[in-house]
Each structure stands twice: as C-alpha cells, then as structure tokens.
XYZ file of C-alpha atoms in Angstrom:
274
model
C 121.616 -77.277 -91.945
C 123.115 -74.424 -94.052
C 123.732 -71.156 -93.179
C 124.640 -67.986 -95.032
C 128.791 -67.692 -94.827
C 128.877 -64.111 -96.454
C 127.354 -64.230 -100.308
C 127.554 -67.863 -100.052
C 124.762 -70.683 -98.312
C 127.057 -73.378 -97.085
C 125.914 -76.671 -95.140
C 127.327 -76.642 -91.626
C 129.518 -80.085 -90.859
C 130.011 -80.725 -94.798
C 132.629 -80.251 -97.153
C 133.387 -76.237 -96.598
C 132.323 -75.072 -93.385
C 133.006 -76.850 -89.511
C 132.190 -75.899 -85.643
C 134.723 -74.128 -84.153
C 137.210 -75.981 -81.477
C 136.988 -74.386 -77.824
C 139.720 -73.933 -76.301
C 137.981 -73.748 -72.652
C 139.804 -77.077 -71.738
C 143.211 -75.578 -71.401
C 141.819 -71.728 -69.826
C 144.020 -72.105 -66.288
C 147.412 -73.274 -68.730
C 148.629 -70.018 -70.721
C 151.368 -72.284 -71.880
C 148.654 -74.384 -73.759
C 147.048 -71.539 -74.790
C 149.738 -69.617 -76.911
C 150.446 -73.266 -77.755
C 147.081 -73.318 -79.363
C 147.250 -69.685 -81.029
C 150.354 -70.980 -82.658
C 148.328 -74.253 -83.600
C 144.830 -72.654 -84.707
C 145.142 -68.923 -84.710
C 142.276 -68.476 -82.652
C 140.471 -68.708 -79.324
C 137.348 -69.590 -79.061
C 136.217 -69.127 -74.611
C 132.867 -70.008 -73.813
C 131.790 -67.725 -70.584
C 134.906 -65.477 -70.722
C 133.109 -62.369 -69.532
C 130.632 -62.602 -66.862
C 127.225 -62.767 -68.342
C 125.650 -60.487 -66.837
C 128.028 -57.500 -67.008
C 127.823 -58.392 -71.036
C 123.934 -58.263 -71.001
C 123.838 -54.839 -68.851
C 126.192 -53.348 -71.627
C 123.797 -54.992 -74.340
C 120.921 -53.099 -72.374
C 122.313 -49.864 -72.652
C 123.465 -50.532 -76.131
C 119.797 -50.717 -76.679
C 118.269 -48.306 -74.877
C 120.795 -45.677 -76.809
C 119.570 -47.508 -80.379
C 115.818 -46.855 -79.177
C 116.573 -43.184 -78.377
C 117.630 -42.691 -82.177
C 114.475 -44.668 -83.309
C 116.219 -47.901 -84.972
C 114.525 -50.328 -82.725
C 110.598 -51.059 -83.529
C 108.711 -50.530 -79.866
C 105.953 -53.022 -80.372
C 108.248 -55.320 -78.952
C 110.269 -55.700 -76.181
C 113.886 -53.593 -76.097
C 115.725 -56.964 -74.886
C 114.883 -58.262 -78.374
C 116.226 -55.685 -80.338
C 114.142 -56.099 -83.379
C 115.186 -53.414 -86.258
C 111.805 -50.466 -86.478
C 111.279 -50.742 -90.195
C 113.212 -48.855 -92.690
C 116.593 -49.148 -90.443
C 119.660 -50.955 -91.642
C 123.425 -51.681 -90.119
C 124.546 -49.493 -87.302
C 128.174 -49.380 -87.068
C 129.267 -47.095 -83.346
C 132.900 -47.096 -83.843
C 134.876 -44.829 -80.911
C 135.459 -44.749 -77.490
C 131.907 -45.435 -76.644
C 132.663 -42.915 -73.528
C 128.893 -42.852 -73.168
C 128.267 -46.206 -72.965
C 130.122 -47.460 -69.725
C 128.953 -50.889 -69.144
C 130.727 -51.733 -72.342
C 133.867 -50.333 -71.323
C 133.594 -52.363 -67.594
C 133.462 -55.484 -70.246
C 135.874 -54.277 -72.618
C 138.729 -52.516 -69.821
C 138.177 -54.353 -67.324
C 140.930 -56.443 -64.989
C 139.630 -60.086 -65.959
C 140.964 -59.221 -69.635
C 143.113 -57.068 -68.799
C 144.340 -60.050 -66.750
C 143.945 -62.451 -69.224
C 146.052 -60.391 -71.969
C 149.034 -59.558 -69.471
C 149.290 -63.300 -69.040
C 148.870 -64.279 -72.194
C 151.228 -61.947 -73.479
C 153.806 -61.971 -70.183
C 154.292 -58.697 -70.441
C 151.893 -55.528 -69.460
C 149.199 -55.212 -71.867
C 147.460 -52.396 -73.008
C 143.499 -52.215 -75.778
C 142.551 -49.888 -77.659
C 140.653 -46.471 -77.213
C 138.727 -47.140 -80.102
C 136.005 -50.082 -80.137
C 134.137 -51.352 -83.140
C 130.356 -51.616 -81.518
C 128.215 -52.848 -84.499
C 125.188 -53.907 -84.559
C 124.382 -55.359 -87.842
C 121.248 -55.435 -90.037
C 118.657 -58.614 -91.508
C 121.024 -58.999 -94.935
C 124.052 -57.875 -93.136
C 127.360 -59.186 -93.246
C 130.515 -58.532 -92.694
C 133.334 -59.470 -95.735
C 136.462 -61.782 -95.463
C 139.532 -60.194 -94.390
C 142.596 -59.897 -92.302
C 142.644 -56.834 -89.680
C 145.871 -56.168 -90.018
C 144.604 -54.240 -92.904
C 143.082 -51.357 -90.883
C 145.505 -51.497 -88.015
C 149.166 -52.205 -88.702
C 151.191 -48.832 -88.500
C 152.069 -49.772 -85.429
C 153.614 -53.580 -84.096
C 151.714 -57.095 -85.910
C 151.140 -58.497 -82.525
C 148.020 -56.741 -82.130
C 144.934 -59.152 -80.894
C 141.153 -58.709 -81.539
C 138.557 -59.706 -79.139
C 134.962 -60.321 -80.824
C 132.473 -59.800 -78.079
C 128.910 -60.888 -79.084
C 126.645 -59.015 -76.516
C 124.068 -61.247 -76.392
C 123.270 -64.725 -77.906
C 123.717 -64.925 -81.196
C 121.946 -68.089 -83.692
C 123.207 -69.537 -86.949
C 120.449 -67.230 -88.411
C 121.375 -64.055 -86.381
C 125.162 -64.024 -88.077
C 128.163 -64.619 -85.670
C 131.573 -64.652 -87.000
C 133.354 -67.204 -89.697
C 136.993 -67.614 -89.432
C 138.681 -69.802 -92.016
C 141.198 -71.844 -90.503
C 144.477 -72.109 -91.757
C 144.827 -68.874 -93.207
C 147.430 -67.534 -90.263
C 149.580 -69.821 -92.093
C 148.688 -68.075 -95.714
C 152.179 -66.565 -97.378
C 150.918 -66.189 -100.564
C 147.935 -64.176 -99.094
C 150.040 -62.327 -96.131
C 152.359 -61.342 -98.435
C 150.141 -59.483 -101.036
C 147.206 -58.349 -99.493
C 148.289 -58.383 -95.967
C 150.884 -55.695 -96.975
C 148.124 -53.861 -97.321
C 146.788 -50.467 -95.806
C 143.168 -49.822 -95.814
C 143.651 -45.559 -95.812
C 146.958 -45.696 -97.645
C 145.751 -47.888 -100.651
C 141.704 -47.426 -101.015
C 141.078 -51.761 -99.535
C 139.109 -53.442 -97.507
C 137.422 -57.042 -97.179
C 139.107 -59.329 -99.440
C 136.030 -60.810 -100.830
C 132.229 -61.316 -99.594
C 132.858 -65.092 -101.202
C 134.214 -67.376 -98.950
C 134.637 -70.041 -101.247
C 136.997 -67.613 -103.612
C 139.802 -67.947 -100.173
C 139.142 -71.616 -99.991
C 139.803 -72.956 -103.329
C 143.111 -70.869 -104.028
C 144.825 -70.917 -100.899
C 143.209 -74.416 -99.148
C 141.517 -74.414 -95.014
C 137.868 -74.653 -94.003
C 135.378 -72.862 -93.128
C 134.611 -72.580 -89.275
C 131.919 -71.555 -87.206
C 129.428 -71.682 -84.754
C 126.202 -70.324 -82.166
C 127.550 -68.012 -79.348
C 126.347 -66.961 -76.484
C 126.875 -63.437 -74.296
C 130.263 -63.997 -72.789
C 131.372 -66.206 -75.300
C 134.791 -64.693 -76.938
C 136.937 -65.123 -80.215
C 140.422 -64.057 -79.547
C 142.892 -63.609 -82.855
C 145.638 -62.433 -84.333
C 146.213 -59.464 -87.236
C 146.706 -62.788 -90.150
C 143.473 -64.987 -89.187
C 140.808 -64.811 -92.388
C 137.399 -63.838 -90.989
C 133.996 -62.599 -91.789
C 129.890 -63.013 -90.389
C 127.211 -65.083 -91.453
C 124.459 -63.191 -92.353
C 122.183 -61.790 -90.829
C 118.678 -63.332 -91.826
C 116.656 -62.565 -89.036
C 114.820 -58.972 -88.188
C 116.905 -59.051 -85.374
C 120.315 -56.634 -84.654
C 123.277 -58.697 -84.240
C 124.990 -56.436 -81.113
C 128.884 -57.352 -81.044
C 131.531 -55.259 -80.834
C 135.907 -55.871 -81.393
C 138.218 -54.327 -78.970
C 142.223 -54.823 -79.968
C 144.720 -56.560 -77.687
C 148.315 -55.718 -77.364
C 152.067 -55.581 -75.507
C 152.056 -51.908 -73.878
C 155.854 -52.152 -74.670
C 155.294 -52.067 -78.440
C 154.511 -49.366 -81.546
C 150.746 -48.511 -81.624
C 148.797 -47.823 -83.882
C 147.753 -43.911 -83.598
C 144.542 -44.349 -85.176
C 143.037 -46.190 -82.886
C 144.346 -44.723 -79.596
C 144.521 -41.787 -77.433
C 141.818 -39.258 -75.660
C 139.721 -38.972 -79.607
C 141.549 -41.633 -81.621
C 141.307 -40.285 -85.606
C 140.070 -43.905 -86.791
C 140.910 -44.026 -90.687
C 142.816 -41.509 -92.630
C 145.779 -41.067 -94.622
C-alpha cells in the first residue's frame, strides 16, 4: 500500500519504507533495552501505557477541543471528526487543565521505567507537546536536539498516540540509522531553533536518505503504544489524509542529575525564546 510520508507518497515495505521493530520481546531486560536503543536509535513498545488511562486522557482532550468549536457536532465525540474550516491545533504547555493526560505522562509507571533505563533518578519536562493534527498536515523531518539542546544531550522523547492511529491518520516515521549520521549531526544537529531561526530539516524524507543513507520506517499504532528515542534520531510524520484529528503528545525525560533546558521546565516554562 502507498502512504504519505511528509511530502512524498511511498510504498509500505518498498524500497524507501519499512515496518518499525517492536521491543516488547526485551521489555523486562533493561540491558537489552539499552543495547537496542544504541543499535536502533529507538524503542517501539506496544501497550506501554494503560490503554484505558490513555483513552480517558483522549476524552478529556476531545471535550476541550469540542468547547473550542473544533469538532463536528453531528458525529460522536470519540471519533474526533474535524469541524468545517478547522485546522491542526497545537496545545503545548504544562496542560494542568488535563490531569488525565498528566496521569499518563508523569505517572509512576513511566518514571520507574526511565529510572531503570538511565540507572538513576529521572525527571520529565513540565512542558508537554500536545497536538491534534488535521487533514492534510504532517510534521517535517527533524532532530529534536535543535529544539531542546541547551541542557544535556541525553534527553529522551516519548511519542504517545492518544488513540488508535492508522497509516491514513498520519503516525510517526523515523529514519533508521540517522542517529549515526555524523555529518548531519555536525551541521544541522548543532543548530538552535531560537538562536538560528531554524526548524525542520526538510519536508521531503528522500532528501535525507538519498544524501545520508538509511531507510524510513513506520507502523500503525494503538492507544497505549509509545516510541522512545534520543535527540539525534531523524523523524517526521505521515500526512493525515482523514477528516479525523490525529491526537498525540511528545514528552521528554532525562536524568535528574544532568542539566535541563530551562525553556521547557518549571511552573511556567517560557518555551521558545531567544
């Protein structure tokens, strides 16, 4: 089948696009997880979050979007169908008005996981990157270090779909091996989005693979799944080709003993600024 990856239409299991590898087989072996992260640059864990808690968070987000007039009133709330004229919504912030979401992202389960993975006490940034991506939209390919590189580089992104996400709804895609693209890390990877006025590297995923190598990979996701990866893994999203919002959230985790990028932590994170 053909799927829209960034600005390209690519064949699933074709030359340029393959399936992400699950790490559920080694979930209870922290040493194997660390080796897999080093090898692959990411961990796909199915059912990592409690599905019911994720769906509860999704409902609270949809209720908020409904109050904003962003949902079609003639459809079921849980379907997340876009109202006429609505577009993608970015709801980044501390999300204190969404306690069900914070229960997932700040809960004991995920904090214990990172304590074990890092071998020391972990913390999560107060700022959460919550998105409802509408029809025709996608996220261009980028390294996260460009947006949060003023603290330690040993920060992990956890991307959580808040609902089931088909290929058509536009889930995450990663460029396999891109955490080892040293030339790209030395150039684009040293930039700062605020200081340098730079953002995504490209909207065309093949620009990266044709220049640096690698292959793109994606999958379909279910509520409760996560992808965990570091600051130097090139990733983008598939285009949402449906009339339903694709709701997802990025949260960040690191050692409590290392420097934090202060733009994203504290009671009122200032976010992007010079």
